[in-house]
Every structure is written in structure tokens, then in C-alpha cells.
Amino acid sequence: MQDRWNAFMPYPDADIGHAAIGLLSGLRLAVKDLFDVAGYPTAAGNAAVLAASGIKTATAPLVQALLDAGACFVGKTNTDELAYSLIGGNIHFGMPRNPRDPNLIPGGSSSGSAVAVAAGLADLGLGTDTSGSIRLPAAINGLIGWRPTHGSLDNRAVRPLAPSFDVPGFMTTSLEPMAAAMSAVGMPAANDRPISILIPEDIFETIDDATADEIIASLRSAAMPIRKIDSVSSASLADLAVAFITILQKEAWASNKALFEQSPEAISPDIAARLRSGSRLDEKDVREACRIRKLFSGEIDRLLCESVVVALPTLAVSPPTRDAGPESFAAFRSACIKLLCLSGLGGCPQLAFPIGRGAGNVSLSLLGARSADSMLMNVARRLRAE
């Protein structure tokens, strides 16, 4: 396959079979190189991990379920190193190019799967989302991105980063293949209860007026009840983000401690710095982060019910260019985490999708109660009129 977008890992092709008939027949599947696929290594975006991987003899159950539903495997895709970033860069294998705007970052860490779908090289991009690694690249590349309810999809034979946040998920160009993927992995259908949409004013105050106006206009076009609320939590967005990052760093260190201690020089400096931070966390800070997480989880459970969703922008700020400096990348990551951390802390599903007529990078997200994934699709259909 010609890959001028650097979406795929340069592995020799292996014969990966799939069912002749199924819910995903005719759909090409790109798989993030965190999932084991028989006949391929798993590098997780790191040369040392690749060297130690060997050729896998079994396929991750979630990938196998997609193959059994008729999806045709087209390759393993590039990922940020150890899936520990939101930018899309990788010193070992290079940064994929954003087909929507080659000057911008592709977003990470499921950058390769996002780019493969956006470039028309795949119909279904399988990735993982810990701190936004499906939702953010989906938004930057003009795609639909689904972060499922935590724990709802099989995550065996997938390299972990922060297990209490890690979720496999998908990216597509339209709602139809996303709905098919949901069905193929066993998501139950939503009921037909009336749905209302909540708009948290503290979140919308953090984005520019034009983006906020476009999102609210899109919501009103669906003729569903809309209600403004002050916030989704008694904790500030900044405190929620700090709690999330603290837990993330603690778990990321545990997941990668052996690699770091064996081959610290094999990890890029920015990723290594974050791992070191996780190794040095004070247990008091971790306990406080867990307390905030528990508080937020209870609040979001009370706020949301089967017929309520929260609307929010997917991106807090516009993405930087691919040649921007480390400070710009860090600022972008920090700003976006304040919004992207909510579904992780609450274990909730989130569906991100583009709105408007393609100008800019306006992506709307819907956040729902746990196991309300299919309801988010129903709301998205009304908003996009597909």
C-alpha cells in the first residue's frame, strides 16, 4: 500500500483472514500498533519494545471480533511512543501527516489510525483512548471518534498505559460504519426515551465565542431540550485535570517501569520525563487525586441519567502546527486535558464528531452515562441529520 501519510508501520504483510459476510463486510480495518495481531510484532511506538516483541502468534480478541464480523485488516498503524502523548510525534517512526491540513499535527496517540481513515486508506480505525487519544486526533482530522464506556470492550492483548483510564475505541468518517462497529462489538441498542442536552457554562466560557456559538447553534438545530448548567462538578476543571494527570502518571510508570529501568535511553526525553514524574509522586498527592476522582464519579453519575447527555467542545484550543516547539505542544496538551479528562475520570462514553460545514476544527462531543454509548449515536444522528 502506498502510504505517503506515514499512517502505517512498515511491517511485511502477513495473511490475516476475515469472515466473508458480517456486519463489517466491505470495511477496511486499520489497527493501532498496541494490539497484538498474529503474524506481526507489537512495537507500541518504541524501538526497544519492537526489538523485544517477536512475531505474535495470537490476535487480540477485540481485533478478532472485528475480523469475524467481516472487517478486512489493512495494517498496523503508527502511534505516539508508548501511547503517551496527544501530539502524534514519534522519534522512532516519525509523525503521520494530517490529510486534512498537512501543516497541523495529526494528534495522538492513535494518530496513525486517524490518518489512515482521514486519508481514505481505511474505513474503520481502531485505537485506544486514555487521555483523549481517539477523541483528539478524530477532532483534528475531521473524523468521528468514539471512546466507549470504560471496561465495556475487551482489552486483552493490548499494551496498557494507565489501565483505569485505557479504553479501545474507533474512528470513522461517518456515523454508519461507527454504528456497525458498535453493533459488531456488542453494544446494546438505546431506548427511545426523550433526550435532553446539558450545556456546562464553565466549559463553554473557556473556548472562543465563535466556536461556542457554532456548537450551540448546532445543538439547537436538533430540536431537543437544552438546559444550561453551571458546571458538571463542584471541583474546578483545573483540579480535575491535576487529579487525572496524577493518576495517569502513577499508572503509566507502573506499566512502563520495567522498560524504563532496562532501557531508559530507548525512550524519548519528553516521554521519559513524564515517566520519571510518575515514579516520584508523593502518595499523599495520589490519595488526593483518587479522592477527587471518586467525588467527580459520584457527581457525574447523579447528573447524568439514561436520557441526559452533556455537550462540550472536543478541543479546548486550536491544534498547533507540526513544526511547533515543545512549549506549544505542552500548552496544547495541558489545555485539552481539562476537557478530555472528564470521561476518563467518570468512566463515561464520549462521542466526538465534526459540525458545521468544514471550516476550522470545530468538533462537538457528547458525554453520556456509563453504558449509554448507543444513545450518544442517536443524538449525533439528529445533530448531523445523516
GROMACS .gro file of C-alpha atoms in nm:
model
  386
    1MET     CA    1   0.000   0.000   0.000
    2GLN     CA    2   0.127   0.348  -0.091
    3ASP     CA    3   0.147   0.540   0.237
    4ARG     CA    4   0.266   0.895   0.185
    5TRP     CA    5   0.093   0.988   0.510
    6ASN     CA    6   0.314   0.766   0.731
    7ALA     CA    7  -0.002   0.621   0.883
    8PHE     CA    8   0.114   0.258   0.885
    9MET     CA    9   0.404   0.076   1.044
   10PRO     CA   10   0.642  -0.059   0.773
   11TYR     CA   11   0.588  -0.425   0.856
   12PRO     CA   12   0.593  -0.705   0.595
   13ASP     CA   13   0.241  -0.811   0.508
   14ALA     CA   14   0.101  -1.120   0.677
   15ASP     CA   15  -0.211  -1.306   0.569
   16ILE     CA   16  -0.490  -1.201   0.807
   17GLY     CA   17  -0.818  -1.369   0.727
   18HIS     CA   18  -1.166  -1.235   0.788
   19ALA     CA   19  -1.524  -1.357   0.761
   20ALA     CA   20  -1.677  -1.333   0.416
   21ILE     CA   21  -2.007  -1.199   0.549
   22GLY     CA   22  -2.081  -0.991   0.856
   23LEU     CA   23  -2.178  -0.655   1.000
   24LEU     CA   24  -1.845  -0.507   0.889
   25SER     CA   25  -1.823  -0.664   0.542
   26GLY     CA   26  -1.652  -0.429   0.298
   27LEU     CA   27  -1.491  -0.217   0.568
   28ARG     CA   28  -1.112  -0.186   0.579
   29LEU     CA   29  -0.968  -0.203   0.931
   30ALA     CA   30  -0.654  -0.019   1.048
   31VAL     CA   31  -0.524  -0.132   1.388
   32LYS     CA   32  -0.312   0.077   1.626
   33ASP     CA   33   0.020  -0.089   1.698
   34LEU     CA   34  -0.076  -0.152   2.060
   35PHE     CA   35  -0.297  -0.450   1.971
   36ASP     CA   36  -0.146  -0.791   1.904
   37VAL     CA   37  -0.216  -0.926   1.557
   38ALA     CA   38  -0.093  -1.275   1.466
   39GLY     CA   39   0.192  -1.255   1.216
   40TYR     CA   40   0.302  -0.907   1.326
   41PRO     CA   41   0.514  -0.760   1.607
   42THR     CA   42   0.373  -0.503   1.851
   43ALA     CA   43   0.601  -0.201   1.896
   44ALA     CA   44   0.383   0.047   2.087
   45GLY     CA   45   0.576   0.322   1.911
   46ASN     CA   46   0.909   0.228   2.070
   47ALA     CA   47   1.211   0.067   1.902
   48ALA     CA   48   1.314  -0.129   2.212
   49VAL     CA   49   0.965  -0.271   2.252
   50LEU     CA   50   0.971  -0.367   1.884
   51ALA     CA   51   1.306  -0.541   1.921
   52ALA     CA   52   1.177  -0.746   2.214
   53SER     CA   53   0.833  -0.816   2.068
   54GLY     CA   54   0.884  -1.105   1.832
   55ILE     CA   55   0.610  -1.206   1.591
   56LYS     CA   56   0.280  -1.254   1.773
   57THR     CA   57   0.108  -1.589   1.737
   58ALA     CA   58  -0.238  -1.480   1.854
   59THR     CA   59  -0.463  -1.187   1.775
   60ALA     CA   60  -0.618  -0.959   2.037
   61PRO     CA   61  -0.979  -1.073   2.099
   62LEU     CA   62  -1.127  -0.735   2.005
   63VAL     CA   63  -0.942  -0.735   1.673
   64GLN     CA   64  -1.051  -1.093   1.611
   65ALA     CA   65  -1.413  -0.998   1.679
   66LEU     CA   66  -1.390  -0.730   1.410
   67LEU     CA   67  -1.235  -0.976   1.164
   68ASP     CA   68  -1.507  -1.229   1.245
   69ALA     CA   69  -1.763  -0.957   1.167
   70GLY     CA   70  -1.616  -0.922   0.816
   71ALA     CA   71  -1.370  -0.633   0.855
   72CYS     CA   72  -1.064  -0.660   0.627
   73PHE     CA   73  -0.734  -0.588   0.803
   74VAL     CA   74  -0.514  -0.344   0.607
   75GLY     CA   75  -0.227  -0.285   0.850
   76LYS     CA   76  -0.095  -0.181   1.189
   77THR     CA   77  -0.073   0.193   1.243
   78ASN     CA   78   0.174   0.437   1.387
   79THR     CA   79   0.128   0.554   1.747
   80ASP     CA   80   0.288   0.805   1.979
   81GLU     CA   81   0.562   0.637   2.182
   82LEU     CA   82   0.409   0.407   2.445
   83ALA     CA   83   0.076   0.576   2.359
   84TYR     CA   84   0.181   0.851   2.600
   85SER     CA   85   0.105   1.177   2.419
   86LEU     CA   86  -0.164   1.373   2.240
   87ILE     CA   87   0.053   1.521   1.964
   88GLY     CA   88   0.123   1.246   1.710
   89GLY     CA   89   0.501   1.271   1.707
   90ASN     CA   90   0.739   0.978   1.734
   91ILE     CA   91   1.121   0.999   1.729
   92HIS     CA   92   1.148   0.633   1.628
   93PHE     CA   93   0.897   0.610   1.342
   94GLY     CA   94   0.809   0.969   1.252
   95MET     CA   95   0.493   1.179   1.273
   96PRO     CA   96   0.199   1.085   1.046
   97ARG     CA   97   0.079   1.367   0.818
   98ASN     CA   98  -0.263   1.516   0.873
   99PRO     CA   99  -0.455   1.474   0.542
  100ARG     CA  100  -0.697   1.749   0.636
  101ASP     CA  101  -0.422   2.006   0.692
  102PRO     CA  102  -0.065   1.878   0.647
  103ASN     CA  103   0.069   2.179   0.839
  104LEU     CA  104  -0.105   2.071   1.159
  105ILE     CA  105  -0.018   1.792   1.399
  106PRO     CA  106  -0.226   1.476   1.344
  107GLY     CA  107  -0.295   1.439   1.716
  108GLY     CA  108  -0.208   1.133   1.919
  109SER     CA  109  -0.165   0.874   2.031
  110SER     CA  110  -0.396   0.697   1.783
  111SER     CA  111  -0.253   0.924   1.514
  112GLY     CA  112  -0.184   0.653   1.258
  113SER     CA  113  -0.534   0.508   1.272
  114ALA     CA  114  -0.685   0.856   1.245
  115VAL     CA  115  -0.469   0.949   0.948
  116ALA     CA  116  -0.538   0.616   0.774
  117VAL     CA  117  -0.912   0.682   0.791
  118ALA     CA  118  -0.887   1.053   0.703
  119ALA     CA  119  -0.666   0.971   0.402
  120GLY     CA  120  -0.912   0.711   0.273
  121LEU     CA  121  -0.675   0.419   0.338
  122ALA     CA  122  -0.914   0.257   0.588
  123ASP     CA  123  -1.281   0.281   0.680
  124LEU     CA  124  -1.250   0.184   1.045
  125GLY     CA  125  -0.962   0.298   1.263
  126LEU     CA  126  -0.909   0.101   1.582
  127GLY     CA  127  -0.722   0.291   1.852
  128THR     CA  128  -0.705   0.340   2.226
  129ASP     CA  129  -0.807   0.638   2.436
  130THR     CA  130  -0.653   0.708   2.775
  131SER     CA  131  -0.645   1.087   2.799
  132GLY     CA  132  -0.805   1.167   2.464
  133SER     CA  133  -0.606   0.962   2.214
  134ILE     CA  134  -0.909   0.884   1.997
  135ARG     CA  135  -1.120   1.193   2.051
  136LEU     CA  136  -0.842   1.445   1.991
  137PRO     CA  137  -0.699   1.302   1.665
  138ALA     CA  138  -1.054   1.245   1.545
  139ALA     CA  139  -1.129   1.613   1.602
  140ILE     CA  140  -0.809   1.735   1.435
  141ASN     CA  141  -0.857   1.508   1.131
  142GLY     CA  142  -1.229   1.583   1.089
  143LEU     CA  143  -1.345   1.236   1.197
  144ILE     CA  144  -1.597   1.077   1.429
  145GLY     CA  145  -1.431   0.931   1.736
  146TRP     CA  146  -1.586   0.704   1.997
  147ARG     CA  147  -1.445   0.649   2.343
  148PRO     CA  148  -1.661   0.367   2.486
  149THR     CA  149  -1.772   0.319   2.843
  150HIS     CA  150  -1.466   0.212   3.039
  151GLY     CA  151  -1.443  -0.166   3.063
  152SER     CA  152  -1.710  -0.233   2.801
  153LEU     CA  153  -1.472  -0.362   2.529
  154ASP     CA  154  -1.222  -0.647   2.553
  155ASN     CA  155  -0.873  -0.507   2.618
  156ARG     CA  156  -0.675  -0.831   2.634
  157ALA     CA  157  -0.352  -0.844   2.430
  158VAL     CA  158  -0.340  -0.463   2.420
  159ARG     CA  159  -0.036  -0.289   2.569
  160PRO     CA  160  -0.154  -0.082   2.868
  161LEU     CA  161  -0.065   0.274   2.961
  162ALA     CA  162  -0.297   0.360   3.251
  163PRO     CA  163  -0.542   0.070   3.290
  164SER     CA  164  -0.804   0.255   3.494
  165PHE     CA  165  -0.839   0.501   3.203
  166ASP     CA  166  -0.741   0.292   2.895
  167VAL     CA  167  -1.025   0.216   2.652
  168PRO     CA  168  -1.017   0.069   2.298
  169GLY     CA  169  -1.229   0.268   2.054
  170PHE     CA  170  -1.289   0.364   1.692
  171MET     CA  171  -1.267   0.643   1.435
  172THR     CA  172  -1.468   0.672   1.113
  173THR     CA  173  -1.560   0.936   0.857
  174SER     CA  174  -1.935   0.892   0.904
  175LEU     CA  175  -2.184   0.754   1.153
  176GLU     CA  176  -2.287   0.448   0.951
  177PRO     CA  177  -1.962   0.248   0.991
  178MET     CA  178  -1.938   0.364   1.354
  179ALA     CA  179  -2.285   0.226   1.422
  180ALA     CA  180  -2.184  -0.100   1.253
  181ALA     CA  181  -1.873  -0.122   1.471
  182MET     CA  182  -2.081  -0.064   1.783
  183SER     CA  183  -2.311  -0.347   1.685
  184ALA     CA  184  -2.020  -0.575   1.598
  185VAL     CA  185  -1.866  -0.536   1.944
  186GLY     CA  186  -2.197  -0.597   2.120
  187MET     CA  187  -2.316  -0.251   2.222
  188PRO     CA  188  -2.687  -0.272   2.314
  189ALA     CA  189  -2.933  -0.051   2.131
  190ALA     CA  190  -3.059   0.264   2.304
  191ASN     CA  191  -3.417   0.306   2.417
  192ASP     CA  192  -3.647   0.568   2.266
  193ARG     CA  193  -3.686   0.794   2.568
  194PRO     CA  194  -3.676   1.171   2.504
  195ILE     CA  195  -3.325   1.309   2.538
  196SER     CA  196  -3.218   1.640   2.688
  197ILE     CA  197  -2.882   1.811   2.646
  198LEU     CA  198  -2.686   1.988   2.919
  199ILE     CA  199  -2.450   2.277   2.840
  200PRO     CA  200  -2.193   2.343   3.118
  201GLU     CA  201  -2.131   2.718   3.121
  202ASP     CA  202  -1.788   2.692   3.287
  203ILE     CA  203  -1.663   2.478   2.998
  204PHE     CA  204  -1.807   2.698   2.724
  205GLU     CA  205  -1.654   3.005   2.888
  206THR     CA  206  -1.309   2.858   2.827
  207ILE     CA  207  -1.341   2.850   2.445
  208ASP     CA  208  -1.366   3.129   2.191
  209ASP     CA  209  -1.708   3.281   2.126
  210ALA     CA  210  -1.727   3.175   1.759
  211THR     CA  211  -1.673   2.808   1.844
  212ALA     CA  212  -1.920   2.823   2.132
  213ASP     CA  213  -2.183   2.989   1.911
  214GLU     CA  214  -2.139   2.729   1.637
  215ILE     CA  215  -2.175   2.440   1.880
  216ILE     CA  216  -2.484   2.585   2.047
  217ALA     CA  217  -2.643   2.661   1.709
  218SER     CA  218  -2.582   2.302   1.604
  219LEU     CA  219  -2.743   2.175   1.925
  220ARG     CA  220  -3.049   2.392   1.877
  221SER     CA  221  -3.094   2.263   1.522
  222ALA     CA  222  -3.181   1.918   1.657
  223ALA     CA  223  -3.490   2.050   1.837
  224MET     CA  224  -3.410   1.868   2.159
  225PRO     CA  225  -3.450   2.020   2.507
  226ILE     CA  226  -3.137   2.215   2.604
  227ARG     CA  227  -3.053   2.325   2.957
  228LYS     CA  228  -2.759   2.528   3.078
  229ILE     CA  229  -2.585   2.427   3.399
  230ASP     CA  230  -2.306   2.600   3.588
  231SER     CA  231  -2.068   2.302   3.587
  232VAL     CA  232  -2.052   1.924   3.580
  233SER     CA  233  -1.867   1.915   3.913
  234SER     CA  234  -1.806   2.104   4.235
  235ALA     CA  235  -1.433   2.066   4.159
  236SER     CA  236  -1.278   2.306   3.911
  237LEU     CA  237  -1.168   2.191   3.567
  238ALA     CA  238  -0.809   2.263   3.672
  239ASP     CA  239  -0.836   2.045   3.984
  240LEU     CA  240  -0.997   1.764   3.785
  241ALA     CA  241  -0.714   1.780   3.530
  242VAL     CA  242  -0.448   1.766   3.805
  243ALA     CA  243  -0.618   1.465   3.963
  244PHE     CA  244  -0.638   1.291   3.626
  245ILE     CA  245  -0.273   1.358   3.538
  246THR     CA  246  -0.159   1.239   3.880
  247ILE     CA  247  -0.336   0.905   3.848
  248LEU     CA  248  -0.229   0.874   3.483
  249GLN     CA  249   0.137   0.930   3.566
  250LYS     CA  250   0.124   0.684   3.855
  251GLU     CA  251  -0.022   0.409   3.637
  252ALA     CA  252   0.194   0.492   3.334
  253TRP     CA  253   0.504   0.447   3.548
  254ALA     CA  254   0.379   0.110   3.672
  255SER     CA  255   0.308  -0.001   3.313
  256ASN     CA  256   0.648   0.107   3.181
  257LYS     CA  257   0.878   0.072   3.482
  258ALA     CA  258   1.048  -0.242   3.353
  259LEU     CA  259   1.119  -0.085   3.012
  260PHE     CA  260   1.246   0.237   3.168
  261GLU     CA  261   1.476   0.064   3.411
  262GLN     CA  262   1.612  -0.169   3.144
  263SER     CA  263   1.650   0.080   2.856
  264PRO     CA  264   1.599   0.442   2.968
  265GLU     CA  265   1.794   0.569   2.669
  266ALA     CA  266   1.546   0.397   2.435
  267ILE     CA  267   1.266   0.633   2.542
  268SER     CA  268   1.238   0.985   2.402
  269PRO     CA  269   1.326   1.259   2.653
  270ASP     CA  270   0.976   1.405   2.688
  271ILE     CA  271   0.816   1.065   2.749
  272ALA     CA  272   1.097   0.968   2.988
  273ALA     CA  273   1.044   1.290   3.184
  274ARG     CA  274   0.676   1.209   3.233
  275LEU     CA  275   0.761   0.857   3.345
  276ARG     CA  276   1.010   0.994   3.597
  277SER     CA  277   0.743   1.226   3.730
  278GLY     CA  278   0.518   0.926   3.785
  279SER     CA  279   0.792   0.743   3.972
  280ARG     CA  280   0.840   1.036   4.212
  281LEU     CA  281   0.477   1.108   4.300
  282ASP     CA  282   0.400   1.161   4.666
  283GLU     CA  283   0.145   0.906   4.793
  284LYS     CA  284  -0.045   1.189   4.960
  285ASP     CA  285  -0.094   1.354   4.621
  286VAL     CA  286  -0.210   1.024   4.471
  287ARG     CA  287  -0.464   0.974   4.751
  288GLU     CA  288  -0.596   1.327   4.699
  289ALA     CA  289  -0.627   1.263   4.324
  290CYS     CA  290  -0.822   0.944   4.393
  291ARG     CA  291  -1.049   1.134   4.633
  292ILE     CA  292  -1.128   1.392   4.366
  293ARG     CA  293  -1.187   1.116   4.113
  294LYS     CA  294  -1.434   0.944   4.347
  295LEU     CA  295  -1.611   1.275   4.413
  296PHE     CA  296  -1.641   1.351   4.043
  297SER     CA  297  -1.758   0.999   3.959
  298GLY     CA  298  -2.043   1.031   4.207
  299GLU     CA  299  -2.136   1.376   4.081
  300ILE     CA  300  -2.141   1.273   3.716
  301ASP     CA  301  -2.349   0.965   3.797
  302ARG     CA  302  -2.607   1.186   3.969
  303LEU     CA  303  -2.601   1.443   3.690
  304LEU     CA  304  -2.639   1.202   3.404
  305CYS     CA  305  -2.913   0.952   3.354
  306GLU     CA  306  -3.021   0.738   3.064
  307SER     CA  307  -3.190   1.030   2.888
  308VAL     CA  308  -2.940   1.313   2.955
  309VAL     CA  309  -2.614   1.398   2.775
  310VAL     CA  310  -2.357   1.671   2.829
  311ALA     CA  311  -2.242   1.868   2.524
  312LEU     CA  312  -1.892   2.011   2.516
  313PRO     CA  313  -1.623   2.107   2.265
  314THR     CA  314  -1.380   1.827   2.191
  315LEU     CA  315  -1.081   2.061   2.166
  316ALA     CA  316  -1.013   2.340   2.413
  317VAL     CA  317  -0.790   2.529   2.168
  318SER     CA  318  -0.682   2.508   1.806
  319PRO     CA  319  -0.413   2.247   1.731
  320PRO     CA  320  -0.053   2.362   1.679
  321THR     CA  321   0.147   2.317   1.363
  322ARG     CA  322   0.361   2.006   1.330
  323ASP     CA  323   0.681   2.213   1.346
  324ALA     CA  324   0.583   2.399   1.664
  325GLY     CA  325   0.817   2.384   1.961
  326PRO     CA  326   0.788   2.171   2.276
  327GLU     CA  327   0.636   2.462   2.469
  328SER     CA  328   0.349   2.491   2.220
  329PHE     CA  329   0.286   2.117   2.234
  330ALA     CA  330   0.288   2.120   2.614
  331ALA     CA  331   0.047   2.415   2.628
  332PHE     CA  332  -0.189   2.246   2.383
  333ARG     CA  333  -0.182   1.920   2.577
  334SER     CA  334  -0.242   2.097   2.908
  335ALA     CA  335  -0.538   2.297   2.775
  336CYS     CA  336  -0.705   1.996   2.614
  337ILE     CA  337  -0.668   1.766   2.914
  338LYS     CA  338  -0.905   1.989   3.113
  339LEU     CA  339  -1.190   1.881   2.885
  340LEU     CA  340  -1.070   1.537   2.777
  341CYS     CA  341  -1.019   1.412   3.134
  342LEU     CA  342  -1.389   1.419   3.222
  343SER     CA  343  -1.487   1.092   3.054
  344GLY     CA  344  -1.177   0.922   3.191
  345LEU     CA  345  -1.245   1.024   3.549
  346GLY     CA  346  -1.610   0.923   3.521
  347GLY     CA  347  -1.564   0.609   3.311
  348CYS     CA  348  -1.824   0.755   3.074
  349PRO     CA  349  -1.861   0.717   2.697
  350GLN     CA  350  -1.789   1.014   2.474
  351LEU     CA  351  -1.862   1.061   2.105
  352ALA     CA  352  -1.678   1.333   1.913
  353PHE     CA  353  -1.783   1.446   1.566
  354PRO     CA  354  -1.736   1.745   1.333
  355ILE     CA  355  -2.010   2.003   1.296
  356GLY     CA  356  -2.068   2.292   1.058
  357ARG     CA  357  -1.952   2.290   0.701
  358GLY     CA  358  -1.589   2.201   0.739
  359ALA     CA  359  -1.443   2.539   0.836
  360GLY     CA  360  -1.182   2.520   1.110
  361ASN     CA  361  -1.164   2.232   1.350
  362VAL     CA  362  -1.498   2.251   1.527
  363SER     CA  363  -1.571   1.917   1.687
  364LEU     CA  364  -1.863   1.862   1.920
  365SER     CA  365  -1.854   1.595   2.189
  366LEU     CA  366  -2.138   1.424   2.368
  367LEU     CA  367  -2.075   1.277   2.712
  368GLY     CA  368  -2.322   1.021   2.846
  369ALA     CA  369  -2.386   0.799   3.142
  370ARG     CA  370  -2.198   0.471   3.160
  371SER     CA  371  -2.339   0.219   2.909
  372ALA     CA  372  -2.527   0.495   2.724
  373ASP     CA  373  -2.298   0.467   2.421
  374SER     CA  374  -2.574   0.394   2.170
  375MET     CA  375  -2.779   0.687   2.294
  376LEU     CA  376  -2.492   0.918   2.201
  377MET     CA  377  -2.512   0.780   1.846
  378ASN     CA  378  -2.884   0.857   1.833
  379VAL     CA  379  -2.823   1.217   1.937
  380ALA     CA  380  -2.538   1.251   1.686
  381ARG     CA  381  -2.765   1.129   1.407
  382ARG     CA  382  -3.015   1.403   1.486
  383LEU     CA  383  -2.744   1.667   1.501
  384ARG     CA  384  -2.576   1.559   1.178
  385ALA     CA  385  -2.900   1.458   1.002
  386GLU     CA  386  -2.732   1.153   0.844
   0.00000   0.00000   0.00000
